[in-house]
Coordinates of C-alpha atoms in Angstrom, one line a residue:
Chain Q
X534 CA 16.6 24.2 7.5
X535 CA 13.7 22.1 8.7
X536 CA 10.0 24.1 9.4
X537 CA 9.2 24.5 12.5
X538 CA 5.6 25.0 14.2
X539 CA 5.0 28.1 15.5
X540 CA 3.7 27.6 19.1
X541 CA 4.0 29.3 22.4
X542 CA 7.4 27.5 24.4
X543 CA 5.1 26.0 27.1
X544 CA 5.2 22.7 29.1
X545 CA 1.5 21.5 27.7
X546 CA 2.8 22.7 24.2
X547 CA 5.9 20.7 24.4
X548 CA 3.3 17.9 25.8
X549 CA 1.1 17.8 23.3
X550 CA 3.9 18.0 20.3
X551 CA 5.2 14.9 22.0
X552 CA 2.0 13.2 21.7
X553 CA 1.5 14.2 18.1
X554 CA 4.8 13.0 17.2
X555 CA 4.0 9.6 18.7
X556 CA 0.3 9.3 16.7
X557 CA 3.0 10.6 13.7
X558 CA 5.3 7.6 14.6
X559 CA 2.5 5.1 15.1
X560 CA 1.0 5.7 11.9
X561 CA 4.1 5.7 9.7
X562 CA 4.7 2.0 11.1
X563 CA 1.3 1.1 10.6
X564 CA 1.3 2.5 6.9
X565 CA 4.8 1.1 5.7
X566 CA 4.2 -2.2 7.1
X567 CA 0.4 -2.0 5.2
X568 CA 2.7 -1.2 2.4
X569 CA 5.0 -3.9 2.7
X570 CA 2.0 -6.6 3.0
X571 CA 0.7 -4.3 -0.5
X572 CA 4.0 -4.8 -2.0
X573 CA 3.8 -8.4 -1.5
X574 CA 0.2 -8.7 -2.7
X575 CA 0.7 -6.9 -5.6
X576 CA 4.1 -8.9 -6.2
X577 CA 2.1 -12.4 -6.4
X578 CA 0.1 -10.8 -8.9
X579 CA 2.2 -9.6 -11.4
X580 CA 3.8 -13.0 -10.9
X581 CA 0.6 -14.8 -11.3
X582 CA -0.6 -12.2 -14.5
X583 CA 2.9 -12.7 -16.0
X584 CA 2.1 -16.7 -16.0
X585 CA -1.2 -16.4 -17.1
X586 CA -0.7 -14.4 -19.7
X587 CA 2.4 -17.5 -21.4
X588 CA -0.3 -20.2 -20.8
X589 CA -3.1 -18.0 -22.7
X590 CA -0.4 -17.4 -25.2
X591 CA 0.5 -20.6 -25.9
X592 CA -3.3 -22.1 -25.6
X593 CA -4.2 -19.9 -28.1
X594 CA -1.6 -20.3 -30.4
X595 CA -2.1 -24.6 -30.6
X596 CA -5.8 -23.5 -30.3
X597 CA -5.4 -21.3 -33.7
X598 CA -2.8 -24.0 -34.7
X599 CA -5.9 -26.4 -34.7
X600 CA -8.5 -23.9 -36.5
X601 CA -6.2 -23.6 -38.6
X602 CA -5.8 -27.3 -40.0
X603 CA -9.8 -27.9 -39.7
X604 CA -9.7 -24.9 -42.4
X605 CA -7.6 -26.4 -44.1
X606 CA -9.8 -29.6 -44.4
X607 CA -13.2 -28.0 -44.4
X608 CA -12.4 -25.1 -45.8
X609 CA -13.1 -21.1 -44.2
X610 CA -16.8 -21.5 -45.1
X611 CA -17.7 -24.3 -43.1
X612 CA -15.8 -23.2 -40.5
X613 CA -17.3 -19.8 -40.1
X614 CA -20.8 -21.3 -40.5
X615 CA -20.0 -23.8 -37.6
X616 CA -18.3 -21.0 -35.6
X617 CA -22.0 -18.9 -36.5
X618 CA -24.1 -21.9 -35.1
X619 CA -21.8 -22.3 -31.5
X620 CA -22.4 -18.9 -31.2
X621 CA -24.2 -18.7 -27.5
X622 CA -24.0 -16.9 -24.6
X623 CA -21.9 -17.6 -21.0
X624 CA -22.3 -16.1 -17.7
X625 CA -19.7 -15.7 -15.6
X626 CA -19.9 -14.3 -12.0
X627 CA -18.3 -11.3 -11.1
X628 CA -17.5 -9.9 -7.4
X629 CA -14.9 -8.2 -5.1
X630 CA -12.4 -9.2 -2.2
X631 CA -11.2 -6.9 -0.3
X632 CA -7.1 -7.2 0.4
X633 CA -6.6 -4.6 3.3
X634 CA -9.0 -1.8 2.1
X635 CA -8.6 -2.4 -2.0
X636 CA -11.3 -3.5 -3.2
X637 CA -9.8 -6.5 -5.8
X638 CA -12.6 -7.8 -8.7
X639 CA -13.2 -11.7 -8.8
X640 CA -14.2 -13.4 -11.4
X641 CA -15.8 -17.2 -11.3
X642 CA -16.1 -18.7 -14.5
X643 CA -19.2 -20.0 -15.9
X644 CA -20.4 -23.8 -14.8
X645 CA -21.3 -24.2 -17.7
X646 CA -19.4 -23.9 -20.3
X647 CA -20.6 -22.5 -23.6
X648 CA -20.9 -26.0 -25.8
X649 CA -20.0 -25.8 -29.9
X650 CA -22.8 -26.8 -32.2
X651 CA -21.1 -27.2 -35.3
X652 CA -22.9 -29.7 -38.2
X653 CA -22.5 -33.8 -37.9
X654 CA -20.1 -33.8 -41.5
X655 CA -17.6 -31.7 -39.5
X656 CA -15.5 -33.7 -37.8
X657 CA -12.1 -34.9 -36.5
X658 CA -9.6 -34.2 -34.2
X659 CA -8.5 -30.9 -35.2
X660 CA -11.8 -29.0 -35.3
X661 CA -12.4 -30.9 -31.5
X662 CA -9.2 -29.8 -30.4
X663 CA -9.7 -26.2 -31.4
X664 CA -13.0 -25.9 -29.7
X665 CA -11.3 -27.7 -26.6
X666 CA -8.5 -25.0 -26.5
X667 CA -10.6 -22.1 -27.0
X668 CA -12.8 -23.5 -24.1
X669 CA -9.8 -23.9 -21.9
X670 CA -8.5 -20.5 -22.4
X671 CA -12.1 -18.7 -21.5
X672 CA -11.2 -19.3 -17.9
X673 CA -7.6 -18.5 -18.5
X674 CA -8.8 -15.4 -19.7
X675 CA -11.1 -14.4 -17.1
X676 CA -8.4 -15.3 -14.5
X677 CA -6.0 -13.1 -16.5
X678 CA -9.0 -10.2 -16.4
X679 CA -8.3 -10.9 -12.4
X680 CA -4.8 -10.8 -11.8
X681 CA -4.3 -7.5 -14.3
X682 CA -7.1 -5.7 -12.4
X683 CA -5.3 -6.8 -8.7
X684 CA -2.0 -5.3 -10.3
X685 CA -3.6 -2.5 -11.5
X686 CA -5.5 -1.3 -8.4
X687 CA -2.8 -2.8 -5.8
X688 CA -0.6 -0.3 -7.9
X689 CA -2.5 2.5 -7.2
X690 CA -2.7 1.8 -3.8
X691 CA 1.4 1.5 -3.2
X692 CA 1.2 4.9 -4.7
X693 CA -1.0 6.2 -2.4
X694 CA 0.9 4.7 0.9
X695 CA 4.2 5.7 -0.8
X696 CA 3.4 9.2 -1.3
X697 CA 1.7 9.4 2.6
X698 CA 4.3 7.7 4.1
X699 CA 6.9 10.5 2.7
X700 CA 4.9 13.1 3.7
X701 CA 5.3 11.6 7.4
X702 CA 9.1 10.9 7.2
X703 CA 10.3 13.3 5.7
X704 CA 8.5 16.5 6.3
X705 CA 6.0 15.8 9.2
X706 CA 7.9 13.7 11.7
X707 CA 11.4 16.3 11.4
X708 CA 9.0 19.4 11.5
X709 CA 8.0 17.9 15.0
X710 CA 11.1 16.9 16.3
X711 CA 12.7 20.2 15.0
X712 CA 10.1 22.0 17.0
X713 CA 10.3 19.7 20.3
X714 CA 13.9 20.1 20.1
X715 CA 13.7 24.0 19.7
X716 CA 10.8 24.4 22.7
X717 CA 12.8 21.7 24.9
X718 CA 16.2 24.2 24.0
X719 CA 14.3 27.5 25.2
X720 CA 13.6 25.7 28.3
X721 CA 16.6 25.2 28.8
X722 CA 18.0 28.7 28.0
X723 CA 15.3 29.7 30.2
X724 CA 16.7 27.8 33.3
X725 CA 19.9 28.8 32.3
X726 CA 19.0 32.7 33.0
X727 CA 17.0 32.1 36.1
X728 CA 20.2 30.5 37.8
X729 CA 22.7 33.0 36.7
X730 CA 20.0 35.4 38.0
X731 CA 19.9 34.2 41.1
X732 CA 23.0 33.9 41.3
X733 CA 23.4 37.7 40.3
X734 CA 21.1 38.3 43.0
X735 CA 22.9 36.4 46.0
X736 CA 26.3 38.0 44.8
X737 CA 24.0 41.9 45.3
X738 CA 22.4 40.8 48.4
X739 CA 26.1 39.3 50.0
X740 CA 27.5 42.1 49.2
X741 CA 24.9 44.5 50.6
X742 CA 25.5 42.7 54.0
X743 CA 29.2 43.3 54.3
X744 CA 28.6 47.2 53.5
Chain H
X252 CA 7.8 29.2 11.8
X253 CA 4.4 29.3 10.9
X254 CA 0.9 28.9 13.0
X255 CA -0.6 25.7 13.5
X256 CA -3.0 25.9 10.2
X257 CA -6.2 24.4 9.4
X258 CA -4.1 22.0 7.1
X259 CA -2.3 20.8 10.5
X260 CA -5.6 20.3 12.3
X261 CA -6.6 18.3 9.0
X262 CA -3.8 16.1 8.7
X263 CA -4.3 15.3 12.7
X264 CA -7.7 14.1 12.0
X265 CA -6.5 12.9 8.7
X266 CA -3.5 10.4 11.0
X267 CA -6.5 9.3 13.4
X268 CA -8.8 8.6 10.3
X269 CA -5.5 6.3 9.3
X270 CA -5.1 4.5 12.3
X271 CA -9.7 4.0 13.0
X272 CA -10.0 2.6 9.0
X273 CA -7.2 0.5 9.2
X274 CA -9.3 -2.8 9.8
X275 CA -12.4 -1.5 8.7
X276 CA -12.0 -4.0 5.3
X277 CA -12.6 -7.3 8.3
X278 CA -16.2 -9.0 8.3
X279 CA -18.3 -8.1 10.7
X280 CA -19.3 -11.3 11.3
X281 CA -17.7 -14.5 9.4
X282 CA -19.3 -17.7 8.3
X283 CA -18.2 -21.0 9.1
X284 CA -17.1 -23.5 6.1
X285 CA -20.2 -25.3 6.1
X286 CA -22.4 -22.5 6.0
X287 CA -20.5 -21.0 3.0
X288 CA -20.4 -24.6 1.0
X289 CA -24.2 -23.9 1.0
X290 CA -24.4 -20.9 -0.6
X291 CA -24.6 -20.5 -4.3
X292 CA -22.0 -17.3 -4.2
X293 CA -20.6 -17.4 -0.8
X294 CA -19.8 -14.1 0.6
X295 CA -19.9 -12.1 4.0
X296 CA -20.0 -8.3 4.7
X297 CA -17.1 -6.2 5.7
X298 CA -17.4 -3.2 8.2
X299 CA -16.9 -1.0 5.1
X300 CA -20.6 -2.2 4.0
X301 CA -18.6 -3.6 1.0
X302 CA -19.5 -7.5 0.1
X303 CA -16.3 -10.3 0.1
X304 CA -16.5 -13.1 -1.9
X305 CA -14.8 -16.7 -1.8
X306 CA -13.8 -18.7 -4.9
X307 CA -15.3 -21.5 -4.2
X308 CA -12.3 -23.9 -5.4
X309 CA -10.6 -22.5 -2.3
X310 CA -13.8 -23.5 0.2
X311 CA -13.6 -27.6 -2.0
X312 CA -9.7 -27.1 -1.4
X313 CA -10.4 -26.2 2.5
X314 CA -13.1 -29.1 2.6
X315 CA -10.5 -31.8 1.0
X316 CA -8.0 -30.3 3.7
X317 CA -9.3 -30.2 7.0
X318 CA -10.9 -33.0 9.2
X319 CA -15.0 -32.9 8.9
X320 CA -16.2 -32.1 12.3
X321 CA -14.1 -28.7 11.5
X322 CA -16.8 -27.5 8.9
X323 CA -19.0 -26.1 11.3
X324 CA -16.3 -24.4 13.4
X325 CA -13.8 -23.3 11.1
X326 CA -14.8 -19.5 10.7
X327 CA -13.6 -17.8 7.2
X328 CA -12.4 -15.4 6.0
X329 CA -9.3 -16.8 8.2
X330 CA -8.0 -13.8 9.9
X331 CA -4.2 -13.0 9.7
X332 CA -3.2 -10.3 12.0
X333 CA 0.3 -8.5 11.7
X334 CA 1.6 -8.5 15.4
X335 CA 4.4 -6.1 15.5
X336 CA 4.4 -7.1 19.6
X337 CA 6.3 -10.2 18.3
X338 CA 8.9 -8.9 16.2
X339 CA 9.6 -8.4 12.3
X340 CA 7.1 -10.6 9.9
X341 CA 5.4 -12.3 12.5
X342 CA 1.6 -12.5 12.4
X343 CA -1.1 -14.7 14.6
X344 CA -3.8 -16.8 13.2
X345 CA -6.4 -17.0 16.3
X346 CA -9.1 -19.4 16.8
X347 CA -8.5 -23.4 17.8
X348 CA -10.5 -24.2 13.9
X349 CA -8.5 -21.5 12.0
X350 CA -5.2 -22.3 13.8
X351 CA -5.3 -25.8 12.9
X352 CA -6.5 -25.7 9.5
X353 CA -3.7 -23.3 9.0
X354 CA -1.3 -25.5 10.5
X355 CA -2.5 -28.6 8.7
X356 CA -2.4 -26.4 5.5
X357 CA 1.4 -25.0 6.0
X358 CA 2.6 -28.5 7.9
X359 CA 3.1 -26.6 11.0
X360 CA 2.6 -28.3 14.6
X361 CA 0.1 -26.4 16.7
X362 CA -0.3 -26.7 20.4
X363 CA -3.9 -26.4 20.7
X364 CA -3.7 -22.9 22.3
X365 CA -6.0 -21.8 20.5
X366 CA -3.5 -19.4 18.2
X367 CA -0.5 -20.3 15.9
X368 CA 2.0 -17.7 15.1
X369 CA 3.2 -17.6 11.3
X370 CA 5.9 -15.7 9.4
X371 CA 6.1 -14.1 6.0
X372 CA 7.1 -16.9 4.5
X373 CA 4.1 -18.6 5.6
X374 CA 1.6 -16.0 5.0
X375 CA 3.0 -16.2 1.1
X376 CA 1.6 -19.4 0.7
X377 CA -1.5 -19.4 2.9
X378 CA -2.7 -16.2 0.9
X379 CA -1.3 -17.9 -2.7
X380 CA -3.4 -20.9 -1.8
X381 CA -6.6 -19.1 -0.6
X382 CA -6.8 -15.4 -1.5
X383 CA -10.3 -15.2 -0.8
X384 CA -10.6 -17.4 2.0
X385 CA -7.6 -15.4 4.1
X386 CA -7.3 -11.8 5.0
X387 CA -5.1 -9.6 6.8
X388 CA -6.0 -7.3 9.6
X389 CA -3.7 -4.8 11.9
X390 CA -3.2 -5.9 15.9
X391 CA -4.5 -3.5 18.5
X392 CA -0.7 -2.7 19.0
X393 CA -0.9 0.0 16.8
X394 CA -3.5 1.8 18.0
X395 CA -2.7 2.3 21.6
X396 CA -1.6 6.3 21.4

């Protein structure tokens, strides 16, 4: 059986339930179409994350691919002491849009990006096209850092509108109408008795008159 | 049957909380494109207090898009508001700048009324191609009680 509100059967009581239940009404549309807009949001960016994360994948397996030959030629010493000497430092900026109330974390990558200072004897294509790749996938990475935060916090939010807009439809909004329909029935009931009152009354008073 | 509780005062204040914060993630005043092309990290301020910031490959993608004497009147971020006055999925883009940038951007026709009305569909690939430079916001219909 549905809960009901306990509340005196009066005409501003009645009013006023019916005014609630319309604010109740209003604000479930408002919150499952927010949560259709957050559904779609948070859709594009698990699509997004899911192709970000293939391209990093694959840039950073030809970009290991590459290290891998120029280790191969120089050997792992060289290598690490070229990888020791690039070593430097990259800013990138971070901020926040705001997609209907959730805060979502930006990410711009730095304008400049961090250059490799490896000695003049190491050289060729494969060594270029490893510091090339791992360049590339910086900003793939950051973007990545981007789209899993948006799913992660969109997420949280669907929860949150989910759990709300329950609440209304299924025990807010049919408490109310229970109640409205129970208040609007004793009305009834009550008009009921006042007519076979009177008519009680008229049947006494009729008869009274022909005694 | 139980007596209207504190909990049923709160979740009445708690409903018109809902209903007042629901666009209260819109600037309080936007920027037009050329203001924002000058900045070094383009941003405006949201009625929250909170900061929103563009990408600024989305304000060169805008700039490559729309004619030049738009810069200074095309106000961002472009607002997308959810009309449920005109049916299922259908939202309005107001402003003659914002309207025909989004027009121009979706390959729509606009009638120079000063507002275009878009559908989901739409909407999918204005905010896919500028996320930072588009948000939504909730028509007044919904919060006349």
């Amino acid at each position: 059986m549905t809960a009901r509100i306990r509340v005196r059967p009066t005409k501003t009581e009645l009013i006023k339930l019916k005014r609630r239940l319309k604010l109740t009404q209003r604000v479930e549309r408002l919150l499952s179409d927010k949560l259709t807009l957050t559904m779609m949001e948070f859709m594009d960016s698990v699509r997004r994350a899911i192709k970000l994360r293939t391209e990093l994948h694959q840039k950073l397996a030809r970009a290991y691919e590459a290290l891998e030959v120029s280790k191969a030629m120089y050997g792992d010493h060289v290598i690490l002491t070229a990888a020791a000497l690039s070593a430097t430092e990259a800013y990138a900026f971070l901020g926040t849009r705001n997609i209907m109330g959730v805060k979502v974390p930006i990410i711009e990558p730095p304008k400049e990006k961090p250059k490799a200072r490896y000695p003049a004897y190491v050289t060729g294509a494969a060594i270029d096209e490893a510091v090339k790749e791992f360049q590339e996938a910086l900003d793939l990475i950051l973007e990545l850092a981007e789209a899993d935060a948006a799913v992660e916090r969109l997420g949280a939010e669907i929860k949150r509108l989910r759990r709300r807009i329950n609440m209304l439809k299924y025990i807010i909004i049919p408490t109310l109408k229970a109640t409205i329909k129970e208040i609007a029935r004793k009305f009834e009931d009550r008009e009921r008795e006042d007519k076979i009152r009177l008519k009680r009354i008229k049947a006494i008073l009729t008869q009274r008159q022909t005694t | 049957m139980k007596e209207p509780s504190k909990e049923d005062v709160f979740l009445e204040e708690l409903l018109k909380g809902e209903l007042r914060a629901v666009n209260f993630h819109v600037p309080l005043a936007r920027k037009t494109l050329a203001q924002l092309l000058l900045e070094e990290w383009p941003r405006v301020k949201c009625r929250d207090g909170s900061y929103h910031y563009f990408k600024r490959r989305e304000l060169e993608l805008l700039k490559s898009i729309v004619p030049e004497d738009l810069y200074d009147k095309l106000r961002l971020p472009i607002i997308i508001t959810r009309a449920p006055e005109l049916g299922e999925g259908a939202f309005i883009v107001e402003g003659d700048a914002e309207a025909q940038a989004v027009a121009k951007i979706l390959g729509l026709d606009y009638d120079g009324s000063g507002r275009i009305v878009i559908y989901s569909k739409h909407v999918r690939k204005l905010r896919s191609l500028l996320p930072t430079a588009t948000q939504y916001a909730f028509s007044s219909a919904y919060l006349v009680i």
